Short mmCIF file of C-alpha atoms in Angstrom, two decimals:
data_model
loop_
_atom_site.label_atom_id
_atom_site.label_comp_id
_atom_site.label_asym_id
_atom_site.label_seq_id
_atom_site.Cartn_x
_atom_site.Cartn_y
_atom_site.Cartn_z
CA UNK A 1 49.59 -0.92 113.11
CA UNK A 2 49.09 -0.88 116.87
CA UNK A 3 45.49 -1.64 117.80
CA UNK A 4 43.74 -2.06 121.13
CA UNK A 5 40.24 -3.49 120.84
CA UNK A 6 38.06 -3.45 123.91
CA UNK A 7 35.04 -5.55 124.81
CA UNK A 8 31.54 -4.16 124.42
CA UNK A 9 29.35 -2.06 126.66
CA UNK A 10 28.04 -3.62 129.86
CA UNK A 11 24.95 -2.99 131.98
CA UNK A 12 25.14 -4.47 135.46
CA UNK A 13 23.41 -4.28 138.83
CA UNK A 14 25.10 -3.15 142.04
CA UNK A 15 26.90 -6.04 143.72
CA UNK A 16 27.52 -7.94 140.49
CA UNK A 17 30.98 -8.85 139.24
CA UNK A 18 32.45 -7.85 135.90
CA UNK A 19 35.56 -8.39 133.81
CA UNK A 20 36.22 -6.28 130.71
CA UNK A 21 38.96 -6.92 128.18
CA UNK A 22 41.41 -5.23 125.87
CA UNK A 23 43.13 -7.15 123.08
CA UNK A 24 46.37 -5.77 121.70
CA UNK A 25 47.77 -6.36 118.23
CA UNK A 26 50.42 -4.95 115.91
CA UNK A 27 53.15 -4.90 118.55
CA UNK A 28 54.93 -7.16 121.05
CA UNK A 29 52.27 -7.42 123.78
CA UNK A 30 54.72 -8.68 126.41
CA UNK A 31 57.17 -5.80 125.94
CA UNK A 32 54.96 -2.84 126.88
CA UNK A 33 53.04 -1.85 129.99
CA UNK A 34 49.30 -1.65 129.42
CA UNK A 35 46.90 0.14 131.69
CA UNK A 36 43.41 1.45 132.35
CA UNK A 37 41.97 4.96 132.57
CA UNK A 38 38.52 5.84 133.92
CA UNK A 39 36.33 8.67 132.67
CA UNK A 40 33.14 9.23 134.62
CA UNK A 41 30.22 10.85 132.76
CA UNK A 42 31.11 14.42 131.82
CA UNK A 43 34.34 14.31 133.79
CA UNK A 44 38.09 14.11 133.23
CA UNK A 45 40.56 11.26 132.96
CA UNK A 46 41.71 9.20 135.94
CA UNK A 47 44.70 6.86 135.75
CA UNK A 48 43.88 3.54 137.42
CA UNK A 49 46.95 1.35 137.02
CA UNK A 50 49.16 -0.67 134.70
CA UNK A 51 50.43 -4.19 134.18
CA UNK A 52 53.50 -5.55 132.41
CA UNK A 53 52.24 -8.65 130.61
CA UNK A 54 55.76 -10.08 130.34
CA UNK A 55 55.91 -10.83 134.08
CA UNK A 56 52.50 -9.63 135.38
CA UNK A 57 54.09 -6.87 137.48
CA UNK A 58 51.15 -4.60 138.37
CA UNK A 59 50.98 -1.05 139.75
CA UNK A 60 47.81 0.64 141.00
CA UNK A 61 46.86 4.20 141.74
CA UNK A 62 46.10 4.44 145.49
CA UNK A 63 42.59 5.59 144.55
CA UNK A 64 41.88 2.25 142.84
CA UNK A 65 44.01 -0.17 144.89
CA UNK A 66 41.70 -2.83 146.33
CA UNK A 67 38.75 -1.62 144.26
CA UNK A 68 39.66 -3.31 140.96
CA UNK A 69 42.00 -6.01 139.67
CA UNK A 70 44.17 -5.61 136.60
CA UNK A 71 45.42 -8.76 134.91
CA UNK A 72 46.70 -9.99 131.57
CA UNK A 73 46.86 -13.20 129.56
CA UNK A 74 49.92 -12.94 127.37
CA UNK A 75 49.01 -16.09 125.44
CA UNK A 76 46.11 -14.20 123.84
CA UNK A 77 47.55 -10.64 124.09
CA UNK A 78 44.68 -9.48 126.28
CA UNK A 79 44.51 -7.29 129.37
CA UNK A 80 41.61 -7.25 131.81
CA UNK A 81 39.97 -4.97 134.34
CA UNK A 82 37.84 -6.72 136.93
CA UNK A 83 35.40 -5.83 139.71
CA UNK A 84 34.15 -8.26 142.33
CA UNK A 85 31.23 -6.12 143.51
CA UNK A 86 30.15 -3.19 141.37
CA UNK A 87 28.77 0.05 142.74
CA UNK A 88 26.72 2.71 141.00
CA UNK A 89 29.75 4.99 141.24
CA UNK A 90 31.65 2.61 138.93
CA UNK A 91 29.48 3.85 136.05
CA UNK A 92 32.00 5.26 133.57
CA UNK A 93 33.84 4.82 130.32
CA UNK A 94 36.97 2.72 130.77
CA UNK A 95 39.86 3.01 128.34
CA UNK A 96 42.79 0.68 128.03
CA UNK A 97 46.05 2.20 126.83
CA UNK A 98 49.44 0.88 125.87
CA UNK A 99 52.12 2.64 127.88
CA UNK A 100 55.48 3.65 126.43
CA UNK A 101 58.48 3.71 128.77
CA UNK A 102 59.70 1.99 131.89
CA UNK A 103 57.87 0.98 135.06
CA UNK A 104 58.37 4.34 136.74
CA UNK A 105 57.98 6.63 133.76
CA UNK A 106 55.57 5.25 131.20
CA UNK A 107 52.71 7.11 129.55
CA UNK A 108 49.78 6.10 127.34
CA UNK A 109 50.61 6.30 123.65
CA UNK A 110 47.90 4.15 122.04
CA UNK A 111 44.35 3.91 123.34
CA UNK A 112 41.47 1.48 122.96
CA UNK A 113 38.04 2.69 121.88
CA UNK A 114 36.62 2.51 125.40
CA UNK A 115 34.14 0.26 127.21
CA UNK A 116 31.07 1.88 128.76
CA UNK A 117 30.10 0.29 132.06
CA UNK A 118 26.70 1.21 133.49
CA UNK A 119 25.78 0.07 136.99
CA UNK A 120 22.16 0.58 137.90
CA UNK A 121 19.50 -1.18 139.88
CA UNK B 1 51.05 12.76 145.07
CA UNK B 2 51.40 15.39 142.35
CA UNK B 3 48.28 17.40 141.53
CA UNK B 4 48.01 19.04 138.10
CA UNK B 5 45.95 22.21 137.66
CA UNK B 6 45.02 23.24 134.12
CA UNK B 7 43.97 26.74 133.15
CA UNK B 8 41.84 28.20 131.86
CA UNK B 9 38.94 25.78 132.20
CA UNK B 10 37.54 26.96 128.88
CA UNK B 11 39.21 28.90 126.08
CA UNK B 12 36.98 30.56 123.49
CA UNK B 13 38.86 31.33 120.30
CA UNK B 14 38.33 31.62 116.56
CA UNK B 15 39.94 29.46 113.86
CA UNK B 16 43.35 30.84 112.96
CA UNK B 17 44.00 32.21 116.45
CA UNK B 18 46.73 31.07 118.80
CA UNK B 19 45.83 28.94 121.82
CA UNK B 20 47.95 28.82 124.96
CA UNK B 21 47.04 26.21 127.58
CA UNK B 22 48.66 26.00 131.00
CA UNK B 23 49.36 23.02 133.25
CA UNK B 24 50.79 23.68 136.71
CA UNK B 25 52.05 20.91 139.01
CA UNK B 26 51.92 20.96 142.82
CA UNK B 27 55.50 19.60 142.88
CA UNK B 28 58.29 19.47 140.36
CA UNK B 29 57.72 16.92 137.60
CA UNK B 30 60.83 14.79 137.34
CA UNK B 31 62.74 14.80 134.06
CA UNK B 32 59.93 16.76 132.38
CA UNK B 33 57.82 13.62 132.28
CA UNK B 34 54.73 15.48 131.12
CA UNK B 35 52.36 14.57 128.29
CA UNK B 36 49.44 16.29 126.57
CA UNK B 37 46.36 14.60 125.13
CA UNK B 38 43.49 15.76 122.94
CA UNK B 39 40.00 14.32 123.35
CA UNK B 40 37.07 14.99 121.05
CA UNK B 41 33.47 14.13 122.00
CA UNK B 42 32.78 10.41 121.80
CA UNK B 43 36.42 9.56 121.09
CA UNK B 44 39.34 8.16 123.02
CA UNK B 45 42.13 10.56 123.97
CA UNK B 46 45.01 10.99 121.52
CA UNK B 47 48.63 11.56 122.51
CA UNK B 48 49.97 14.90 121.27
CA UNK B 49 53.12 15.66 123.26
CA UNK B 50 55.40 13.67 125.59
CA UNK B 51 58.55 14.60 127.47
CA UNK B 52 57.06 18.10 127.76
CA UNK B 53 58.04 19.06 124.20
CA UNK B 54 58.31 16.04 121.89
CA UNK B 55 55.51 15.67 119.36
CA UNK B 56 53.99 12.21 118.98
CA UNK B 57 53.97 10.51 115.59
CA UNK B 58 51.72 12.22 113.08
CA UNK B 59 51.00 15.31 115.18
CA UNK B 60 51.09 18.55 113.15
CA UNK B 61 53.80 21.05 113.98
CA UNK B 62 51.24 23.69 114.94
CA UNK B 63 51.15 21.84 118.29
CA UNK B 64 54.10 22.53 120.57
CA UNK B 65 54.86 21.89 124.21
CA UNK B 66 57.21 23.68 126.56
CA UNK B 67 58.07 24.04 130.22
CA UNK B 68 59.83 22.27 133.05
CA UNK B 69 59.64 21.88 136.81
CA UNK B 70 56.11 22.87 137.77
CA UNK B 71 54.95 24.97 134.81
CA UNK B 72 54.10 23.57 131.40
CA UNK B 73 52.40 24.99 128.32
CA UNK B 74 50.71 23.56 125.23
CA UNK B 75 50.55 26.00 122.33
CA UNK B 76 48.49 25.60 119.18
CA UNK B 77 49.93 28.19 116.80
CA UNK B 78 46.93 28.56 114.49
CA UNK B 79 43.71 26.81 115.39
CA UNK B 80 42.19 24.58 112.75
CA UNK B 81 38.49 23.57 112.93
CA UNK B 82 39.48 20.05 114.02
CA UNK B 83 41.46 21.38 117.01
CA UNK B 84 38.40 22.36 119.02
CA UNK B 85 38.41 19.73 121.75
CA UNK B 86 39.37 19.10 125.37
CA UNK B 87 43.06 18.93 126.24
CA UNK B 88 44.56 17.11 129.21
CA UNK B 89 48.05 17.15 130.67
CA UNK B 90 49.46 14.15 132.55
CA UNK B 91 52.61 13.71 134.59
CA UNK B 92 54.24 10.28 134.44
CA UNK B 93 57.37 10.77 136.52
CA UNK B 94 55.83 9.58 139.77
CA UNK B 95 52.97 7.41 140.84
CA UNK B 96 50.09 7.86 140.48
CA UNK B 97 50.35 9.22 136.94
CA UNK B 98 47.76 11.96 137.49
CA UNK B 99 45.92 13.87 134.79
CA UNK B 100 44.95 17.51 134.99
CA UNK B 101 41.30 18.49 134.95
CA UNK B 102 41.34 19.53 131.30
CA UNK B 103 40.94 22.68 129.21
CA UNK B 104 38.13 22.90 126.71
CA UNK B 105 38.99 24.85 123.56
CA UNK B 106 35.73 26.01 122.02
CA UNK B 107 34.80 28.03 118.97
CA UNK B 108 34.14 31.66 119.74
#
């Protein structure tokens, strides 16, 4: 059974750094793209980017390029989403999702449970 | 960048009725690389349809997808109580893989 288990909720102050995680199991972690999707409070879904853990090839949405870092540690089947300096506008639910398909045409098929990030002074 | 517009924003229907949700793209979606997701309150999205018309594993056959180019449709043939949720379309043929704004299907 494919499972993606995300790290727990975080409460941070503006300017702080943060790294949240997503551990995959039940499939070959290095053979599928895995990515992140943001959902701001009461809003829709926004695709942030993906990484291929097999070779760390990473693609970002232009809206998130330079704002976050996506990484993966294939030795422990875990993907990460990282901020160096959080803003209040980063307050959102973040979902990781396994992507099915190739680099140019993959879509989320399995989703993690979400990690709520709250940034407030 | 492809922009997806979903309509209507909210659909008020009764159980047993047919739901028709629209997703229109600002440019042609290559190879019908369009997916549909269902999201219930407090839950992660769930994949329903990919490739515009292929049902994901375990999805009931009352859900069907159709369309190509710039116009796509998700149809729920007879609404069950558990189908009342928000539905999103997503194109994945070009980057960024944008989502539509969503359609909420609510109980009338």
